Amino acid sequence: MALTLLASAGTLIPATALAQSAYDAQFTEYPTYSGDDLELLVDDSGTHFRLWSPKAQETRVLLYDNGHTGKAFQTLPMTFDAANGTWTASLPEKLYGKFYTFQIRHDGKWLDETPGVWAKAVGVNGQRAAIIDLAKTNPAGWCCDRGPEVKNFSDVIIYEMHHRDFSVDPSSGIANKGKFLALTEPGTTTPQGLATGIDHLKELGITHVHILPSYDYNSVDEANLQLNQYNWGYDPQNYNAPEGSYSTNPSDPESRVREMKQMVKALHDAGIGVIMDVVYNHTAENDGSNFELTAPGYYHRHWDDGRYSDASGCGNETASDRRQMHDYIVNSVKYWADEYHIDGFRFDLMAIHDTETMNDVAAELKKINPSIFVYGEGWTAGDSPLAIDRRALKENVSAMTDIAVFSDDLRDAVKGHYSNAEDRGFATGKPGNEETVKIGIVAATAHPQVDFSKGNNSKFPYAKSPEMIVNYVSCHDDLTLTDKLRKSMPEASDSLRQAAAKLAQTIVFTSQGTPFMFAGEEVFRDKKGVHNSYKSPDSINAIDWTLKSRNADLFNYYKGLTALRKAHPAFRMTSAEQIARHLVFDKIDSAKQPNLISYSLKDNANGDEWKEIKVILNGADTPQTVNIAKGDWRIVAIDGKISPQADLGAMQGGKTTVAPCSALILARVK
Ligand code: CA
């Protein structure tokens, strides 16, 4: 029986391929090229094309007046440079306003036209690349635009959102519904007069918005936007151009570029960073992808029998372990950071990539802006020819530098397993998850009081530093927290479910590592019980902002969580040693008192102004008693209320009762 490894969120991956695929051997002789003039460069001497395609028999450029209709007005043959595998052609004019495609002859036949893999602007539906002057797309003040400075990644508070979810509902009061520009509109409100849009984000207190895929993706027909199509966007088409359906005019190649920059600028002006979800791990199409149409066989992995391997679960996977693909990923994120001032990247199914590529991604981005945060899903969705020890897995995160992974440990332990809707977790009264929650609290770093062998998912302290961990209880995948609570607590009232939501997010926001939340949870947003809503209509996915007044108490609690975390560095320690020294769990026998965790952040942890912070988490549906050291304690959170100023009253310690399904947080100021 083959060795297996728990590499994914519960997916067993057979180690069928500890050695590199023999299929790879054919590519070792390929010359590579990573200059920034790949595919298109316009300068004073004209317009220059350079396509990397080492094994093409012939290549040509087709020039068009229009982004998707009409015949080519000119076809240019290209000249091969065997030293670097590229084909070139030039014209002496600056061809701004025109469009182009490449075509290669492979195995004796001309393949379909492709905009290439480096199109930075495209016509409607991304079939043809556009020649535009990028400098003309910059909004006013762009030269001085900069995202928030991040000293430590544990200072970041992530808000994951889809453009359409966030603004498309009439209750958003936003004019540019479902567009990049939605995030540039100040002063928008719900019918009840509460802030929406960018003002809502400022009010909530998050530091970074994580936007679901916003590069050009395949599924939404940009020429028929009146159909109100919806997709998450995990079906990449052109990696270096923004998605057209989020622009006000997909037929104008400049508009999507300009409007995405306007969005970034508006968020930066509000002090909020922008993180992009990137999906370099696979392409929407197999043989029809731009990768295959420029360099057949090269960019994707295959099994030895020639079949596409499929670690993405979407039909194929890319090959970051090959030099040209490695360079492509590194140069593409650099491009987004340089041209669009992007502040972070979330790598989808990051373990499809090799650790070396991810390390180079982080190192190169750091040179551009040390505040850029890189994190990803440390798992795959299927087996891969890439050797397990090379995969950017959660379990391999300590082999990487400046890369963080999502903690599925905390996620599943707090609310119940993601794949079983009815399953409950620590915050909803199911015993047996205490040690795994503690793994989350210490950000999966080695801690003398945490027994990793009792962990549900991971069995060893896989993170060398809390900056390697992103904590969350829900995201766009799977049920929203609201739906999860409704399905796993079918008899409960929504007010009891909101108590559980508060407890669950209190665990996320007080744990070491970086907290992450899904847009709309702060107003108890649901998706009508649909867990895989990737192409569900707005009626499922749109956030109903009238919930903000109906669930004002919950929203205020979330505001309290962000404010508490921002004001208190004790929740944001920066090293495993600090956590092991300053975070001390109280002895609790989980057999006698299940669903109870109590710990202190001691001795002005990480320079905190508070001498000691006590966090007591009671996930049981009954009150529980803890013994707290005598002293002058001020109350920070109690019975579903929270005050970052610790002005909810005082306690003297001793035997203290914690209400069911709630967090008690106390502070000893000196
Ligand atoms: Ca598109």
PDB file of C-alpha atoms and ligand atoms in Angstrom, residues 125-126 216-218 220 222 237 243-245 256, ligand 1:
ATOM      1  CA  ASN A 125     -14.211  38.100 -23.282  1.00  0.00           C
ATOM      2  CA  GLY A 126     -10.426  38.101 -23.417  1.00  0.00           C
ATOM      3  CA  ASP A 216      -9.892  37.883 -16.444  1.00  0.00           C
ATOM      4  CA  TYR A 217     -11.799  34.654 -15.984  1.00  0.00           C
ATOM      5  CA  ASN A 218     -13.713  32.511 -18.387  1.00  0.00           C
ATOM      6  CA  VAL A 220     -19.090  35.117 -17.367  1.00  0.00           C
ATOM      7  CA  GLU A 222     -18.756  39.872 -20.823  1.00  0.00           C
ATOM      8  CA  GLN A 237      -8.249  32.820 -18.660  1.00  0.00           C
ATOM      9  CA  GLU A 243     -11.935  40.677 -15.348  1.00  0.00           C
ATOM     10  CA  GLY A 244     -14.169  42.579 -17.747  1.00  0.00           C
ATOM     11  CA  SER A 245     -17.515  41.987 -16.049  1.00  0.00           C
ATOM     12  CA  ARG A 256     -11.169  47.494 -16.615  1.00  0.00           C
TER      13      ARG A 256
HETATM   14 CA    CA B   1     -13.673  37.353 -18.464  1.00  0.00          CA
END
